[in-house]
């Protein structure tokens, strides 16, 4: 595809500027050019076709498949893009006083309550700005919980070999040690291997349900019991929550911490490479009577 300079034809114009009704501003001598800038000269139609041609070369979710795993498992309604572009949300200043932001604050409070019900847990934080941040926040909650209990020896996080790549990265960033557990012949977590990996140094488990293999853990109750009886916590990676949302809840499965990828389960933009969002939350008590979650 030719550059605009290559398409340039002397004397062509894509537009005209209005005649000045004020005297031209004087340019300081040290900033003045010795000769006019070399700019491409094209007709308006040529200019429009050029940029339209460039746009057609960009990949878009409207024109092709975006193979980003579970990020493509849902549809983002265009009406939601119009809603977030409403001036009251779009132009709200980050330092706006609380009295002038009551509408947005109410919206966020209602969102927290909705996500709490979806997760089956007690409280939600909207602070994490990505799923990866939700993971890190959840693991930091684990660390804070065990530090508060004086159980600093709990430094191990168990992760199945089907886990998302962000899970081991988050474990390392949070300062935990990674312990890998295998899967059985049906693609579920191998419970015998799991029992051998859980002990007094175990802080918790990170698990996606359904898993990256697209399978639901058939013995999730037993998995939860193994960790809770050992004093550990269960972390739910919400990457595939879309598959069970409204049908079952991580909190009811025994999970203590959840992160919900809003771009995967709801309609936050991301399937086309846009921004994601993650949320974190924590219950007032801890397992097995209460839960903590991040979305």
Coordinates of C-alpha atoms in Angstrom, one line a residue:
X1 CA 0.0 0.0 0.0
X2 CA 1.5 3.4 -1.0
X3 CA 2.2 6.1 1.4
X4 CA 0.3 9.4 1.3
X5 CA 3.6 11.0 0.0
X6 CA 3.7 8.5 -2.8
X7 CA 0.1 9.3 -3.8
X8 CA 0.7 13.1 -3.6
X9 CA 0.1 15.2 -6.7
X10 CA 1.1 18.9 -6.6
X11 CA -1.8 21.3 -6.5
X12 CA -4.4 18.9 -5.1
X13 CA -6.2 19.8 -1.9
X14 CA -8.3 17.9 0.5
X15 CA -9.8 21.0 2.0
X16 CA -9.5 24.8 2.4
X17 CA -9.0 26.9 5.4
X18 CA -11.2 29.9 6.1
X19 CA -9.8 33.4 5.3
X20 CA -8.2 34.9 8.4
X21 CA -10.1 37.9 9.8
X22 CA -7.3 38.6 12.2
X23 CA -3.6 39.4 11.5
X24 CA -1.4 36.3 11.4
X25 CA 0.6 35.8 14.6
X26 CA 4.3 36.5 14.3
X27 CA 6.5 33.5 14.5
X28 CA 9.7 33.9 16.6
X29 CA 12.7 33.9 14.2
X30 CA 14.4 31.0 16.0
X31 CA 11.2 28.9 15.4
X32 CA 10.5 30.0 11.8
X33 CA 11.1 27.5 9.0
X34 CA 13.4 28.4 6.2
X35 CA 11.0 26.9 3.7
X36 CA 7.4 25.5 3.9
X37 CA 7.0 22.0 5.3
X38 CA 6.7 19.2 2.7
X39 CA 3.2 17.9 3.1
X40 CA 1.3 15.4 0.8
X41 CA -1.1 16.9 -1.6
X42 CA -4.2 14.8 -2.3
X43 CA -7.9 15.3 -3.1
X44 CA -10.4 14.6 -0.3
X45 CA -11.6 11.4 -1.8
X46 CA -8.1 10.1 -2.1
X47 CA -7.4 10.9 1.5
X48 CA -10.6 9.2 2.7
X49 CA -9.9 6.1 0.7
X50 CA -6.4 5.9 2.0
X51 CA -7.4 5.9 5.7
X52 CA -10.4 3.6 5.0
X53 CA -7.9 1.2 3.3
X54 CA -5.7 1.3 6.4
X55 CA -8.6 0.6 8.7
X56 CA -9.6 -2.4 6.7
X57 CA -6.1 -3.9 7.3
X58 CA -6.6 -3.7 11.1
X59 CA -7.9 -6.8 12.7
X60 CA -11.2 -6.4 14.5
X61 CA -13.6 -8.7 16.4
X62 CA -16.3 -7.6 14.0
X63 CA -14.4 -8.9 11.0
X64 CA -12.5 -12.0 12.3
X65 CA -12.0 -14.5 15.0
X66 CA -10.1 -13.4 18.0
X67 CA -8.6 -16.6 19.5
X68 CA -8.1 -15.4 23.1
X69 CA -9.6 -18.4 24.9
X70 CA -12.6 -17.8 27.2
X71 CA -12.4 -14.0 26.4
X72 CA -14.4 -14.8 23.3
X73 CA -17.1 -16.9 25.0
X74 CA -19.5 -14.0 25.1
X75 CA -20.9 -11.1 23.2
X76 CA -20.5 -7.4 24.1
X77 CA -23.8 -5.6 23.3
X78 CA -23.1 -2.3 21.6
X79 CA -25.7 -0.6 23.7
X80 CA -23.4 -1.0 26.7
X81 CA -20.7 0.9 24.9
X82 CA -23.2 3.8 24.5
X83 CA -24.1 3.6 28.2
X84 CA -20.5 3.9 29.4
X85 CA -20.0 6.8 27.0
X86 CA -22.7 8.9 28.8
X87 CA -21.1 12.2 29.9
X88 CA -22.1 11.6 33.6
X89 CA -19.8 8.5 33.7
X90 CA -17.3 9.4 31.0
X91 CA -16.4 12.9 32.2
X92 CA -16.5 12.3 36.0
X93 CA -13.3 13.6 37.4
X94 CA -11.2 11.2 39.5
X95 CA -11.0 13.8 42.3
X96 CA -14.7 14.7 42.2
X97 CA -16.0 15.3 45.7
X98 CA -18.3 12.5 47.1
X99 CA -21.3 14.9 47.1
X100 CA -21.0 15.3 43.4
X101 CA -20.5 11.7 42.5
X102 CA -23.4 10.0 44.3
X103 CA -24.9 8.5 41.2
X104 CA -21.7 6.8 40.2
X105 CA -21.1 5.7 43.8
X106 CA -24.6 4.2 44.0
X107 CA -24.0 2.4 40.7
X108 CA -20.7 0.9 42.1
X109 CA -22.5 -0.2 45.3
X110 CA -25.2 -1.9 43.4
X111 CA -22.6 -3.6 41.2
X112 CA -20.9 -4.9 44.3
X113 CA -24.1 -6.3 45.7
X114 CA -24.9 -8.0 42.4
X115 CA -21.4 -9.6 42.1
X116 CA -21.7 -10.7 45.7
X117 CA -24.9 -12.6 44.9
X118 CA -23.3 -14.0 41.7
X119 CA -20.3 -15.3 43.6
X120 CA -22.2 -16.5 46.6
X121 CA -19.9 -14.7 48.9
X122 CA -20.2 -11.7 51.3
X123 CA -18.4 -8.6 50.0
X124 CA -16.7 -7.3 46.9
X125 CA -14.0 -4.8 46.1
X126 CA -14.1 -3.1 42.8
X127 CA -10.5 -1.9 43.0
X128 CA -8.6 -4.4 40.9
X129 CA -8.4 -3.2 37.3
X130 CA -7.8 -6.6 35.6
X131 CA -8.3 -10.3 36.1
X132 CA -4.5 -10.6 36.9
X133 CA -4.8 -7.9 39.5
X134 CA -7.8 -9.8 40.9
X135 CA -5.7 -12.9 41.3
X136 CA -2.9 -11.0 43.0
X137 CA -5.3 -9.3 45.3
X138 CA -6.9 -12.6 46.3
X139 CA -3.6 -14.2 47.0
X140 CA -2.6 -11.1 49.1
X141 CA -5.8 -11.6 51.1
X142 CA -4.7 -15.2 51.7
X143 CA -1.4 -14.0 52.9
X144 CA -2.9 -11.4 55.2
X145 CA -5.3 -14.0 56.6
X146 CA -2.6 -16.4 57.6
X147 CA -0.3 -13.6 58.8
X148 CA -3.1 -12.5 61.1
X149 CA -3.5 -16.0 62.4
X150 CA 0.3 -16.3 63.0
X151 CA 0.5 -19.1 60.4
X152 CA 3.4 -17.7 58.3
X153 CA 4.6 -21.2 57.6
X154 CA 1.7 -21.6 55.1
X155 CA 3.7 -20.7 51.9
X156 CA 2.4 -23.2 49.3
X157 CA -0.3 -22.8 46.8
X158 CA -1.6 -25.9 44.9
X159 CA -2.4 -25.5 41.2
X160 CA -3.6 -28.2 38.8
X161 CA -1.7 -28.8 35.6
X162 CA -4.7 -27.4 33.7
X163 CA -4.5 -24.0 35.3
X164 CA -4.3 -20.7 33.4
X165 CA -0.8 -19.4 32.9
X166 CA -1.6 -16.4 35.0
X167 CA -2.1 -18.6 38.1
X168 CA 1.5 -19.6 38.6
X169 CA 2.7 -16.1 37.8
X170 CA 0.4 -14.6 40.4
X171 CA 1.5 -17.2 43.0
X172 CA 5.1 -16.2 42.4
X173 CA 4.4 -12.5 42.5
X174 CA 2.5 -12.9 45.8
X175 CA 5.5 -14.6 47.4
X176 CA 4.1 -18.1 47.6
X177 CA 5.6 -21.4 46.5
X178 CA 3.9 -23.3 43.6
X179 CA 2.9 -26.9 44.1
X180 CA 1.6 -28.7 41.0
X181 CA -1.1 -31.4 41.2
X182 CA -2.0 -33.7 38.3
X183 CA -5.3 -34.7 36.7
X184 CA -6.9 -38.1 36.5
X185 CA -8.0 -40.0 33.4
X186 CA -11.3 -38.0 33.3
X187 CA -9.6 -34.7 33.3
X188 CA -10.5 -33.9 36.9
X189 CA -8.1 -33.0 39.7
X190 CA -6.4 -36.2 40.8
X191 CA -7.6 -36.5 44.5
X192 CA -4.9 -39.0 45.5
X193 CA -2.2 -36.8 44.2
X194 CA -3.9 -33.8 45.8
X195 CA -4.0 -35.4 49.3
X196 CA -0.3 -36.0 49.0
X197 CA 0.3 -32.4 48.2
X198 CA -1.8 -30.8 51.0
X199 CA -0.3 -30.3 54.4
X200 CA 0.6 -27.8 57.2
X201 CA 2.5 -25.6 54.7
X202 CA -0.5 -25.4 52.4
X203 CA -2.1 -22.0 52.1
X204 CA -4.7 -22.8 49.4
X205 CA -5.7 -24.0 46.0
X206 CA -6.2 -22.0 42.8
X207 CA -8.8 -23.7 40.6
X208 CA -10.9 -22.9 37.5
X209 CA -14.3 -24.7 37.4
X210 CA -15.1 -25.6 34.7
X211 CA -11.5 -26.1 33.9
X212 CA -9.5 -25.0 30.9
X213 CA -10.4 -28.4 29.5
X214 CA -14.0 -27.4 29.6
X215 CA -14.8 -30.0 32.3
X216 CA -16.7 -29.5 35.6
X217 CA -14.9 -30.9 38.7
X218 CA -17.0 -33.9 39.6
X219 CA -15.8 -34.0 43.2
X220 CA -15.5 -30.4 44.1
X221 CA -17.0 -31.0 47.5
X222 CA -14.3 -33.4 48.4
X223 CA -11.6 -31.0 47.1
X224 CA -13.0 -28.2 49.3
X225 CA -13.1 -30.6 52.3
X226 CA -9.5 -31.6 51.8
X227 CA -8.3 -28.0 52.0
X228 CA -10.6 -26.7 54.7
X229 CA -9.8 -29.7 57.0
X230 CA -6.1 -28.8 56.5
X231 CA -6.8 -25.2 57.3
X232 CA -6.3 -23.9 53.8
X233 CA -8.4 -21.7 51.5
X234 CA -9.9 -22.2 48.0
X235 CA -9.4 -19.6 45.3
X236 CA -11.8 -19.6 42.3
X237 CA -10.4 -18.4 39.0
X238 CA -13.5 -16.9 37.4
X239 CA -12.2 -17.3 33.8
X240 CA -15.0 -19.8 33.0
X241 CA -17.7 -18.5 35.4
X242 CA -19.7 -17.6 32.3
X243 CA -20.5 -21.4 32.0
X244 CA -22.2 -21.6 35.4
X245 CA -23.3 -18.0 36.1
X246 CA -26.9 -18.0 37.3
X247 CA -26.8 -21.8 37.7
X248 CA -24.3 -22.4 40.5
X249 CA -22.1 -20.2 42.6
X250 CA -18.5 -20.6 43.6
X251 CA -19.3 -19.8 47.3
X252 CA -21.7 -22.7 47.4
X253 CA -19.0 -25.0 46.0
X254 CA -16.8 -24.1 49.0
X255 CA -14.6 -21.4 47.5
X256 CA -13.4 -18.7 49.8
X257 CA -11.9 -16.2 47.3
X258 CA -13.2 -15.5 43.8
X259 CA -12.1 -13.3 41.0
X260 CA -14.6 -12.5 38.3
X261 CA -13.3 -11.5 34.9
X262 CA -15.9 -8.9 33.9
X263 CA -14.9 -9.1 30.3
X264 CA -15.5 -12.9 30.2
X265 CA -18.7 -13.3 32.3
X266 CA -20.3 -9.9 31.6
X267 CA -19.9 -7.3 28.9
X268 CA -16.8 -5.3 29.8
X269 CA -14.9 -4.9 26.5
X270 CA -11.9 -7.2 26.0
X271 CA -12.7 -9.8 23.4
X272 CA -11.3 -7.5 20.8
X273 CA -8.1 -6.7 22.8
X274 CA -9.6 -3.9 24.8
X275 CA -9.4 -3.3 28.6
X276 CA -10.3 -6.0 31.0
X277 CA -11.5 -5.6 34.6
X278 CA -11.1 -7.6 37.7
X279 CA -12.7 -7.3 41.1
X280 CA -11.7 -8.6 44.6
X281 CA -13.7 -9.1 47.8
X282 CA -13.5 -10.6 51.2
X283 CA -16.0 -11.9 53.7
X284 CA -16.2 -10.8 57.3
X285 CA -15.1 -14.3 58.5
X286 CA -13.2 -17.1 56.9
X287 CA -13.8 -20.7 56.0
X288 CA -15.7 -22.7 56.0
X289 CA -18.4 -20.4 57.4
X290 CA -17.7 -17.4 55.2
X291 CA -16.0 -16.5 52.0
X292 CA -13.8 -13.9 50.2
X293 CA -14.1 -13.0 46.5
X294 CA -12.6 -10.8 43.8
X295 CA -14.2 -10.0 40.5

